[in-house]
Tab-separated table of C-alpha atoms and ligand atoms in Angstrom:
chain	number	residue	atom	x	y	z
A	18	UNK	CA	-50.995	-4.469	-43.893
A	19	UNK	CA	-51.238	-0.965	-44.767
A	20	UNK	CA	-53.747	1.285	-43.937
A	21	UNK	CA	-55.150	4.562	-45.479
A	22	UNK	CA	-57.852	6.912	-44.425
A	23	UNK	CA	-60.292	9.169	-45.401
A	24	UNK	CA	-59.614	12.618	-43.727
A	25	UNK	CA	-62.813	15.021	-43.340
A	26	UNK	CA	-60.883	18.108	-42.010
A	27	UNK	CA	-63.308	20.767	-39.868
A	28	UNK	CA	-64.370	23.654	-41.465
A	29	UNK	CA	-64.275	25.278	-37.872
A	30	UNK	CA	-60.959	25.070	-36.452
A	31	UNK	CA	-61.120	25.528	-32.157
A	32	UNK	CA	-59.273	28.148	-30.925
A	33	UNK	CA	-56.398	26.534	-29.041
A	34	UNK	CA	-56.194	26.525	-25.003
A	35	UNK	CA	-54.807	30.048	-24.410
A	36	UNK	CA	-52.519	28.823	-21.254
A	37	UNK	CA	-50.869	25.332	-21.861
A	38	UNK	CA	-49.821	25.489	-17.662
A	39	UNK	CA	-53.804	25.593	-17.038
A	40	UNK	CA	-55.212	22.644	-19.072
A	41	UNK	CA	-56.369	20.372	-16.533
A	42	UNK	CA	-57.263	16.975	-17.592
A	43	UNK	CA	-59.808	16.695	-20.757
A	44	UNK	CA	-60.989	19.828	-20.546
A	45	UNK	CA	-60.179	20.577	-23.952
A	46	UNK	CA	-60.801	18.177	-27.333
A	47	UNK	CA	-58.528	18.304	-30.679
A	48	UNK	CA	-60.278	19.560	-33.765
A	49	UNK	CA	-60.412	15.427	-35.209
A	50	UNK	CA	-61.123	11.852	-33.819
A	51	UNK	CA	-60.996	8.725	-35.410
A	52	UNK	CA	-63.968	6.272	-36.438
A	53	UNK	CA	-64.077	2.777	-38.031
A	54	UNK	CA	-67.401	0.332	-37.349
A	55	UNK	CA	-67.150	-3.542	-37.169
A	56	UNK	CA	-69.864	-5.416	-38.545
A	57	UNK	CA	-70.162	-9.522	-37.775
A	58	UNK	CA	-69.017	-11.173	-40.784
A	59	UNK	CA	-67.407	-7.970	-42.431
A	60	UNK	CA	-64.953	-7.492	-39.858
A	61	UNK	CA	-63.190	-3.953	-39.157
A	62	UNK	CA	-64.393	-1.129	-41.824
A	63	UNK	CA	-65.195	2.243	-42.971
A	64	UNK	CA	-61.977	3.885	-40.414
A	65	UNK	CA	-62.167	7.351	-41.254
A	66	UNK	CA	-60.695	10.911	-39.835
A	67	UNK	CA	-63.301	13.468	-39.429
A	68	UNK	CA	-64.270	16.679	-37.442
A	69	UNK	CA	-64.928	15.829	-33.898
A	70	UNK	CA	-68.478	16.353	-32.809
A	71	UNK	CA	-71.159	14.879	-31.366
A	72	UNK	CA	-72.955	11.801	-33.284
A	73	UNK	CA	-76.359	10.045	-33.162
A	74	UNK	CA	-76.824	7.394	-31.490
A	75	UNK	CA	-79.814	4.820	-31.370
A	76	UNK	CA	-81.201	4.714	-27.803
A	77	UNK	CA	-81.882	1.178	-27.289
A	78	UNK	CA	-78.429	0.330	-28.399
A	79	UNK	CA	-76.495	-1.907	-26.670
A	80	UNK	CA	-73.481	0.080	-24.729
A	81	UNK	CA	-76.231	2.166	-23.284
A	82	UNK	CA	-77.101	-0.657	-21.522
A	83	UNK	CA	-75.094	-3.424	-20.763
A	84	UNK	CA	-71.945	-1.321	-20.883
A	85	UNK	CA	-70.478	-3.711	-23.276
A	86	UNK	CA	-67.627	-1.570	-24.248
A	87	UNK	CA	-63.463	-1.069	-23.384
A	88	UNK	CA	-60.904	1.978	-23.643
A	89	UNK	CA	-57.575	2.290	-23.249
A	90	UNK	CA	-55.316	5.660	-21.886
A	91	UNK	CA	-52.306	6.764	-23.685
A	92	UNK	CA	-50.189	10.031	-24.327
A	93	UNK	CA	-48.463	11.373	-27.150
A	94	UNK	CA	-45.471	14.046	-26.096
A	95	UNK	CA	-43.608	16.452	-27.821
A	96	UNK	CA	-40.049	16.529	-27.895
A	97	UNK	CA	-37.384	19.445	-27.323
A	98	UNK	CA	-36.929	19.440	-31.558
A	99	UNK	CA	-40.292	18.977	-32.232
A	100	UNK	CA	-41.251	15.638	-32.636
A	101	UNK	CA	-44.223	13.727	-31.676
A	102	UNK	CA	-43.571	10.459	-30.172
A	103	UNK	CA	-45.976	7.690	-27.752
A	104	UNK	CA	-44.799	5.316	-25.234
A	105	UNK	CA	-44.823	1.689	-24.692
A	106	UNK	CA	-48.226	1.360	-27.327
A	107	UNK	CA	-47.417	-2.544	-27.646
A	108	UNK	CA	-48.444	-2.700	-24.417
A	109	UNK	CA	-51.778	-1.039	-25.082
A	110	UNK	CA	-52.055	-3.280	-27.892
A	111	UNK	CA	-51.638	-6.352	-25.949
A	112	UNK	CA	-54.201	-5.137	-22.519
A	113	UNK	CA	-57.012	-4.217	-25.136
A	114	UNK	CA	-56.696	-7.832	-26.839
A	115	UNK	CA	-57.334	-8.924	-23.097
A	116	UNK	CA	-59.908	-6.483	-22.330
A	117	UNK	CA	-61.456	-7.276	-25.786
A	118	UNK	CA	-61.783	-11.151	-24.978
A	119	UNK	CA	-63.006	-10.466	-21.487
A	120	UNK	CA	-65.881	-8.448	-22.947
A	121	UNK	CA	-66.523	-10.900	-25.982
A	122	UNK	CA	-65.733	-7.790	-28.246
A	123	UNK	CA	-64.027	-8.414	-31.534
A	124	UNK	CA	-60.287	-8.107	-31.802
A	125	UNK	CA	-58.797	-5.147	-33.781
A	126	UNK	CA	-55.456	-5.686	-35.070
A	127	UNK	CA	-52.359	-3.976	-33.695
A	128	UNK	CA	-51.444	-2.298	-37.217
A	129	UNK	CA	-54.700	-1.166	-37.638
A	130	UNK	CA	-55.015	0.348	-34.165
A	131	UNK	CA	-51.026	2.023	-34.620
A	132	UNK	CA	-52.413	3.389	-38.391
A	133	UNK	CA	-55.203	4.766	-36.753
A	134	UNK	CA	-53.535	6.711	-33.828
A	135	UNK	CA	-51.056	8.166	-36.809
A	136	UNK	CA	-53.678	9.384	-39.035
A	137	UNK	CA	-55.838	11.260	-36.771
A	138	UNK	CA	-52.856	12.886	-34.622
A	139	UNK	CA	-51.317	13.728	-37.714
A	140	UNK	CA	-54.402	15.884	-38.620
A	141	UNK	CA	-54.244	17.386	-35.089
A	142	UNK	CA	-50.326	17.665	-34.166
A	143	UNK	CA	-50.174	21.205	-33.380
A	144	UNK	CA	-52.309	20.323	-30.207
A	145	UNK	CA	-49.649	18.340	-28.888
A	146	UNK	CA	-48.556	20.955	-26.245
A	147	UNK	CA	-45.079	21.361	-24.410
A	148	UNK	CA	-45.305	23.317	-21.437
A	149	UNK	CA	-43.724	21.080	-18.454
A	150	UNK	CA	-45.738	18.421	-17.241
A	151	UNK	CA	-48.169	18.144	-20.487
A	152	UNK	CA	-49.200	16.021	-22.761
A	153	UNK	CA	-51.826	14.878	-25.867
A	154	UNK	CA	-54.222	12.279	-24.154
A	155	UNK	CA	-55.164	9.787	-26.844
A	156	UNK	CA	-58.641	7.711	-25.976
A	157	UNK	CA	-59.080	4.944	-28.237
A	158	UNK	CA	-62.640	3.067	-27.257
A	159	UNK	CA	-64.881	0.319	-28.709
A	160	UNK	CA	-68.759	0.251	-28.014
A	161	UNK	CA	-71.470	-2.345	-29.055
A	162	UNK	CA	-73.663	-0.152	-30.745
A	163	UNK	CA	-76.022	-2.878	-32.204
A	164	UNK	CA	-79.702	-2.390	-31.600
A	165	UNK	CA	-80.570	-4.765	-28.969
A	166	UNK	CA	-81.662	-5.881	-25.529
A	167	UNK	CA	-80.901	-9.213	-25.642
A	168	UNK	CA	-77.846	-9.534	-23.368
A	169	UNK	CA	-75.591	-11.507	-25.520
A	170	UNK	CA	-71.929	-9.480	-27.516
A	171	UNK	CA	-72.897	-7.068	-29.850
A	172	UNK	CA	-73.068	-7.703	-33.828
A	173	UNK	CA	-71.972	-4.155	-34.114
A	174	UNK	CA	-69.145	-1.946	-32.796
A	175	UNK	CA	-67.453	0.976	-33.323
A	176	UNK	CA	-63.734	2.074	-32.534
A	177	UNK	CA	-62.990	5.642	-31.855
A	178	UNK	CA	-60.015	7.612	-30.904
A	179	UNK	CA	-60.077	11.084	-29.139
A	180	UNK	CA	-57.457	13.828	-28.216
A	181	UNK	CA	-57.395	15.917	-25.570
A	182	UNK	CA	-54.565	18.090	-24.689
A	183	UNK	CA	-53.794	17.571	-20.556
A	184	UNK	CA	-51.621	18.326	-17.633
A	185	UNK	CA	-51.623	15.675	-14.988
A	186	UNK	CA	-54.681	14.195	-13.332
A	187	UNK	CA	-53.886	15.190	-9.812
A	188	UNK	CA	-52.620	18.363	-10.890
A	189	UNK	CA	-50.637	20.835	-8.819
A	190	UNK	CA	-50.893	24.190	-8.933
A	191	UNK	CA	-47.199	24.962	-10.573
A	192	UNK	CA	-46.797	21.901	-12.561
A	193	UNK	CA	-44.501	19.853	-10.167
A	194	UNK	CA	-45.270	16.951	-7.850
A	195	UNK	CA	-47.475	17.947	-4.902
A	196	UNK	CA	-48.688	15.703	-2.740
A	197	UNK	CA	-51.927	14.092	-1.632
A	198	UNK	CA	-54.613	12.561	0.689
A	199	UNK	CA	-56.162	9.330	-0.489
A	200	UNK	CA	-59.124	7.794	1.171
A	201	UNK	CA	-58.694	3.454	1.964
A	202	UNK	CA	-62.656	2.171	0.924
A	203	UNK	CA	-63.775	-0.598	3.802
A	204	UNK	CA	-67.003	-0.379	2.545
A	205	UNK	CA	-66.924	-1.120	-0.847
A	206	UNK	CA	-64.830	-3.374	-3.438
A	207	UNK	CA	-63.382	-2.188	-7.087
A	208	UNK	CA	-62.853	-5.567	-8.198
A	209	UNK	CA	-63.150	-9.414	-7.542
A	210	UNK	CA	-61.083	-12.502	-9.046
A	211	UNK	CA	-63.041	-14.064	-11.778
A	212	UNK	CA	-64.324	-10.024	-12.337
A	213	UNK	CA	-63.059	-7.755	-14.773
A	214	UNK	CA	-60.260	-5.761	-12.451
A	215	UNK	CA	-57.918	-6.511	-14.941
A	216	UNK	CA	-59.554	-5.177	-17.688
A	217	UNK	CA	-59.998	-1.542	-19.268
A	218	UNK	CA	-63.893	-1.375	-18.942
A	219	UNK	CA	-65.978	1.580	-18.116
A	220	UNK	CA	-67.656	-0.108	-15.138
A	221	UNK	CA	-64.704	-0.470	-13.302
A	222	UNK	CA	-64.654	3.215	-12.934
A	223	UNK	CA	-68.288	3.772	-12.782
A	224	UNK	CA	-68.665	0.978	-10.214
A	225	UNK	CA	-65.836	3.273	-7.768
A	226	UNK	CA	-67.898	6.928	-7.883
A	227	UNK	CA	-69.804	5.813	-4.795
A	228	UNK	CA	-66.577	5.179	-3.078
A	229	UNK	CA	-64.896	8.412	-4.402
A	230	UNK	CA	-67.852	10.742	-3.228
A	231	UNK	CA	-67.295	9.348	0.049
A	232	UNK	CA	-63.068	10.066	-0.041
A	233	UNK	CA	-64.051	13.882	-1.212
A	234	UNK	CA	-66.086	14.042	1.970
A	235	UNK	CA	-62.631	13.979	3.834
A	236	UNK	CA	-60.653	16.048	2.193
A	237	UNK	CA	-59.113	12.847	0.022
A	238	UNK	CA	-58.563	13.245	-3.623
A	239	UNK	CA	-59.209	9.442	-4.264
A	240	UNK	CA	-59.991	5.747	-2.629
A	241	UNK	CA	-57.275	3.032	-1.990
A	242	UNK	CA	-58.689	0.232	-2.815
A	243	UNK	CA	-58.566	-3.061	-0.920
A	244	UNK	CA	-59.204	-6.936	-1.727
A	245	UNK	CA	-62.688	-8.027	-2.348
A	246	UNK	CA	-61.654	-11.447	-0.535
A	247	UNK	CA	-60.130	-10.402	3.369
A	248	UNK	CA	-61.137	-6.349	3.105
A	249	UNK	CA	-57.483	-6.195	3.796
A	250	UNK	CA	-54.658	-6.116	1.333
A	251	UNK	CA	-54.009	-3.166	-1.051
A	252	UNK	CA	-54.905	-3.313	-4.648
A	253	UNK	CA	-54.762	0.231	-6.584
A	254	UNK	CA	-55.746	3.915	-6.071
A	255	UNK	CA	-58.857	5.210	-8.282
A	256	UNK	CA	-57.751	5.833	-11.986
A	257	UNK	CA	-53.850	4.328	-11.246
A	258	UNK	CA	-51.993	1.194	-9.604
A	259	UNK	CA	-50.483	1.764	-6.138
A	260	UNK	CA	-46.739	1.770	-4.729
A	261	UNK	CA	-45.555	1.658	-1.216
A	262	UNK	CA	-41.900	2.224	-0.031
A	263	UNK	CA	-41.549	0.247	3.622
A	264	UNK	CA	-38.399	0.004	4.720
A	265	UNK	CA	-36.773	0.427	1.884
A	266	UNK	CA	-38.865	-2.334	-0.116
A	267	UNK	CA	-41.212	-1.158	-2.478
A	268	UNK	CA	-44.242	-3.240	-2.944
A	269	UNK	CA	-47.106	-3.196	-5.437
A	270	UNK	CA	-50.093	-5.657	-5.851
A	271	UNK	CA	-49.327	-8.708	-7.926
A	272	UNK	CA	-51.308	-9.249	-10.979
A	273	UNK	CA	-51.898	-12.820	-9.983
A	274	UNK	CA	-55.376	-12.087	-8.920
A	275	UNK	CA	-56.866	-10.695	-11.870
A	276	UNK	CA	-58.200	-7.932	-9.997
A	277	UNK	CA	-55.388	-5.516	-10.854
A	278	UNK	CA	-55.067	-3.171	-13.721
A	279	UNK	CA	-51.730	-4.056	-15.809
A	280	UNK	CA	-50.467	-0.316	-16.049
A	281	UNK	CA	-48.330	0.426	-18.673
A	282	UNK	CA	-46.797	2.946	-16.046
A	283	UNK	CA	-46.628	0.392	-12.874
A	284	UNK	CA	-44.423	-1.671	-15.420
A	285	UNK	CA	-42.387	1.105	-16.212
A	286	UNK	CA	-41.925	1.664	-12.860
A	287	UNK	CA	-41.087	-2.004	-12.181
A	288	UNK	CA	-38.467	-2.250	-14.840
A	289	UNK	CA	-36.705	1.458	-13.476
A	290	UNK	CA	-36.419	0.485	-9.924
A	291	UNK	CA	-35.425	-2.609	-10.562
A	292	UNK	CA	-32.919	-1.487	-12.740
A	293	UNK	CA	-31.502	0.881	-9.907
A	294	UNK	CA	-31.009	-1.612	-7.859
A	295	UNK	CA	-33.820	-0.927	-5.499
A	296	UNK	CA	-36.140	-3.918	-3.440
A	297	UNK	CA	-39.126	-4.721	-5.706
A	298	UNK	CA	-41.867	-7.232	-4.489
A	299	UNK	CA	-45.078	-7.830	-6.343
A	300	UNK	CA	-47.432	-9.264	-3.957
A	301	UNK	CA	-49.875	-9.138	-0.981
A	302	UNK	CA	-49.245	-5.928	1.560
A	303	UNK	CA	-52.145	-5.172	4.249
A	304	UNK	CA	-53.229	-2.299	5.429
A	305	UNK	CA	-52.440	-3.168	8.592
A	306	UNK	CA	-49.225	-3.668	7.839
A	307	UNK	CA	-49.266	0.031	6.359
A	308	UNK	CA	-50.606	1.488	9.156
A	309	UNK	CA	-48.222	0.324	11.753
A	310	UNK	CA	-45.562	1.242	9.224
A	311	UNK	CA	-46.568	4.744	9.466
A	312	UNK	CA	-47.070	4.940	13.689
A	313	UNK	CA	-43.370	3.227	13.578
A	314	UNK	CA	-41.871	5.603	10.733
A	315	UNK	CA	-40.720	2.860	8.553
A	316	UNK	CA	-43.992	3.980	6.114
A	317	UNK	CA	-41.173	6.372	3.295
A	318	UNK	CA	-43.648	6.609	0.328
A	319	UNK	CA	-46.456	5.827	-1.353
A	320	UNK	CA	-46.826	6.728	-5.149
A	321	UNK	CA	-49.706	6.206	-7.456
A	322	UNK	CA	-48.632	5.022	-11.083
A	323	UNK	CA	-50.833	5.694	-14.534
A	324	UNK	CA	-51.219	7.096	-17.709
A	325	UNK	CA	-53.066	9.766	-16.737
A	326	UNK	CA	-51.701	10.105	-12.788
A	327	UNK	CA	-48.072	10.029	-13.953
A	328	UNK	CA	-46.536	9.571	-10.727
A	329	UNK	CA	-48.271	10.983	-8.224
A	330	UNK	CA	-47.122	10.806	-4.342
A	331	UNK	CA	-49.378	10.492	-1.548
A	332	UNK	CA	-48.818	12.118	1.769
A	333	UNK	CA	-51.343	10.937	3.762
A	334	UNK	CA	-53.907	7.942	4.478
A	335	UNK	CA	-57.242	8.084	5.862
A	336	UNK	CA	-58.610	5.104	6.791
A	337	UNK	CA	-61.289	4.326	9.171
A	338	UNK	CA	-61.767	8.233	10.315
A	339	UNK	CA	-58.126	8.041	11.126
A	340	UNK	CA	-55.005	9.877	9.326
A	341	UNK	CA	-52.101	7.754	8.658
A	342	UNK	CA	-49.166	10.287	7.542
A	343	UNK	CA	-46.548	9.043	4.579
A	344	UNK	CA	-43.153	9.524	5.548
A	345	UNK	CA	-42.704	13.263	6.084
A	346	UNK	CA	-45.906	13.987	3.975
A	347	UNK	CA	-43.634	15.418	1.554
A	348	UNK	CA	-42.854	14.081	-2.418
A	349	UNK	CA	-40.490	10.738	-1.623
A	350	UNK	CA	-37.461	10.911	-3.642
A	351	UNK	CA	-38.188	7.664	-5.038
A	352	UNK	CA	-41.528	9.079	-6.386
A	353	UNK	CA	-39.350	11.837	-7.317
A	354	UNK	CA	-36.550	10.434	-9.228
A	355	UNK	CA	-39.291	7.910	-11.001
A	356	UNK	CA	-41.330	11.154	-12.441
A	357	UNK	CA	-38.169	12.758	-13.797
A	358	UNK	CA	-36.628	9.767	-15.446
A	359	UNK	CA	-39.837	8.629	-16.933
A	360	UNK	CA	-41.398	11.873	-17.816
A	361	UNK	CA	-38.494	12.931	-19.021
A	362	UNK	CA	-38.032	9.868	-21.608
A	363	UNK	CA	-41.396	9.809	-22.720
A	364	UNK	CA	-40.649	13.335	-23.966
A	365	UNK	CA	-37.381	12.656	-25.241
A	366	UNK	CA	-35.032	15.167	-22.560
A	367	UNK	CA	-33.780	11.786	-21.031
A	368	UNK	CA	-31.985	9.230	-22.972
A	369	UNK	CA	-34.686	6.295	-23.668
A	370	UNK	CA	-32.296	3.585	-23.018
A	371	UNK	CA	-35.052	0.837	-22.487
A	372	UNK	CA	-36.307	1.670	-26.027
A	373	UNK	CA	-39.661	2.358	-24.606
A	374	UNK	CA	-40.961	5.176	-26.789
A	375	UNK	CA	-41.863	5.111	-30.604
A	376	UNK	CA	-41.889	8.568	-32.291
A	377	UNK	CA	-44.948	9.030	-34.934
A	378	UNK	CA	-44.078	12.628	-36.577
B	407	LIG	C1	-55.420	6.457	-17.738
B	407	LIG	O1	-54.519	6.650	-16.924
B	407	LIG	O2	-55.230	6.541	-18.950
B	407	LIG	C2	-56.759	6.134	-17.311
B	407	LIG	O3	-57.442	5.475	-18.024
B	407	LIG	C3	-57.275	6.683	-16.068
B	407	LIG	C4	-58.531	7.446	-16.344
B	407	LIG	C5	-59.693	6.737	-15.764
B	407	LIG	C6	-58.445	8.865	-15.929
C-alpha cells in the first residue's frame, strides 16, 4: 500500500549541535516527529509530519498508568557520498509485532511503519550527522492514550517517531571503544519467563533504575543481569544483550527463555562471528563460571551488544563487593573487529555483504 503524509514544517528551525564529536546520547531532538492515532474499529489514521514539540495529554489516560505502551531503537547513518541508509528494520518490524501482541496493542503494518520512518527523516536529513562513531537515533513508540482506569488494552493509541542525533551510549571521550565496569545485580531481577523480557516495553527499563543506582554507587556504568529462576546465569547488561569470550567460545544467553531481548545487534553479531569461523553458543553461562574464568585467565572478553551501546567492551566485573577483571581490562579484539565491521557497514565504508542495510535517501 502506499502511503502519503501531511508535512507541517516548523516555523522555528533549531540551531544544529555545534560539535557533532560531543552529542552524547539524546541530548539533542530533530526539528520533526511523526504522529498517526489508532482508533478501535477505524484502525491506523491521521499519520502526519509536524514540528516536534510538546503535546497535551489527558491525565487519567491510560499509558500514564498502566504503562501500556512499546518502543523500538534504531539508527539511520550517513554514508561517505551522502546517503542516508538504516539497518536490519525487518527486524524491528518483526520484535514490535511481538512486543505489540504481548501488550494487547494493535498491530501496525510493516509498510506503514517503513513510510513513516521515510517521511519524517526526509523532512529532517540534514541532522543525520557523520563525525566517527555517530548516528540519527530513530524512536518509534505506541501509547494507549484512551481515557481510562479500567485495566483492560486501550481503545486508543498513538504511534510516534522521534530523532535524535547521538554518539554512542557508553561514550568515550575520543570517539573509540573504551572500556568499562559493569555491576552483576544479586538483588534484583530484570525479567522472568512468562514476563515481558523479551519485549520492547518501558517497564523493563523502568523496573532496572533501582538496580542501576546501586551499580553507579561502585563506580559501574551498568548492571549484569542474572536469571530470575537460580540468581545465577547471565542474561543481558542494562539497555543491551551480553557477550562473553571464555576460552575462545563466545557465549550469549539463549532466547529460549523469553526473558531476553532479541537485539537486532546480538544477531548481527551472531551471524559475523559465526561467519569468521569463531565458537558461538547460545545458552546458559553462570556467573560462577565467569568468575573462575577470570581468577584462571581464561575470562578474554566481554562485550555488550545494542542499538544504542554499539559494541561496547567491558573491562571489569563487580559482583558481590568483589572486582572480577576481563582479560587484560583492555578493548578485546573480538569486540574490536565486531565494532569496525559492523559500524562500518551500517554506514556504508565496509562492503554490506550480508545485505543488512536498506538506504532511504
Ligand atoms: C536501543 O539500543 O535502541 C535501546 O532501546 C536502548 C535504550 C534503552 C537506550
Amino acid at each position: 500500500m502506499e502511503y502519503t503524509f501531511p508535512v507541517t514544517r516548523t516555523t522555528n528551525p533549531k540551531p544544529r549541535p555545534a560539535d557533532e564529536t560531543k552529542l552524547g546520547f539524546a541530548n539533542y531532538f530533530t526539528d520533526h516527529m511523526f504522529v498517526m492515532d489508532y482508533d478501535e474499529g477505524q484502525g491506523w489514521h491521521d499519520g502526519r509530519v509536524v514540528p516536534h514539540a510538546p503535546f497535551l495529554i489527558e491525565p487519567a489516560c491510560m499509558v500514564l498508568h498502566y504503562a501500556q505502551m512499546m518502543f523500538e531503537g534504531m539508527k539511520a547513518y550517513r554514508t561517505p557520498d551522502g546517503h542516508i541508509q538504516i539497518f536490519r528494520p525487518d527486524m524491528n518490524i518483526a520484535r514490535m509485532k511481538r512486543t505489540n501482541e504481548r501488550m494487547c496493542m494493535p498491530e501496525l503494518p510493516g509498510d506503514l511503519f517503513m513510510a513513516a520512518l521515510k517521511a519524517v527523516i526526509k523532512e529532517d536529513m540534514d541532522w543525520v550527522p557523520s563525525a566517527p562513531g555517530t548516528a540519527l537515533y530513530i524512536r518509534p513508540f505506541i501509547f494507549g492514550d484512551e481515557v481510562s482506569f479500567s485495566v483492560l488494552p486501550a481503545k486508543h493509541y498513538k504511534f510516534m517517531i522521534i530523532l535524535s542525533p547521538v554518539g554512542s551510549y557508553y561514550a568515550s571521550n575520543d570517539g573509540g571503544l573504551n572500556t568499562a565496569r559493569i555491576y552483576v545485580s544479586d538483588n534484583y531481577i530484570r525479567a522472568a519467563r512468562g514476563g515481558t523480557g523479551y519485549a520492547k516495553v518501558g517497564g523493563n527499563y523502568g523496573n532496572a533504575m533501582r538496580a542501576s543506582e546501586d551499580a553507579m554507587k561502585v563506580h559501574c556504568k551498568d548492571v549484569l543481569w542474572l536469571d530470575a529462576h537460580d540468581n545465577k546465569y547471565v542474561e543481558e547488561i542494562g539497555t543491551s544483550n551480553a557477550f562473553f569470550r571464555i576460552n575462545d567460545e563466545i557465549i550469549t544467553a539463549s532466547l529460549e527463555s523469553g526473558t531476553i531481548l532479541p537485539g537486532i545487534t546480538r544477531d548481527s553479531v551472531i551471524q559475523l562471528c559465526k561467519k569468521w569461523g569463531l565458537k558461538v553458543t547460545e545458552g546458559k553461562l553462570s556467573i560462577d563460571e565467569i568468575t573462575e574464568a577470570s581468577k584462571n585467565g581464561t575470562l578474554q572478553e566481554i562485550f555488550a551488544s545494542g542499538t544504542a551501546a554499539v559494541i561496547s567492551p567491558i573491562g571489569c566485573l563487580h559482583y558481590k563487593g568483589v572486582d572480577y577483571p576481563v582479560g587484560d581490562e583492555k578493548v578485546g579484539p573480538v569486540a574490536q573487529k565486531l565494532y569496525d565491521t559492523l559500524y562500518g557497514i551500517q554506514t556504508g565504508t565496509v562492503p554490506d555483504d550480508m545485505g543488512w542495510t536498506v538506504r532511504l535517501f
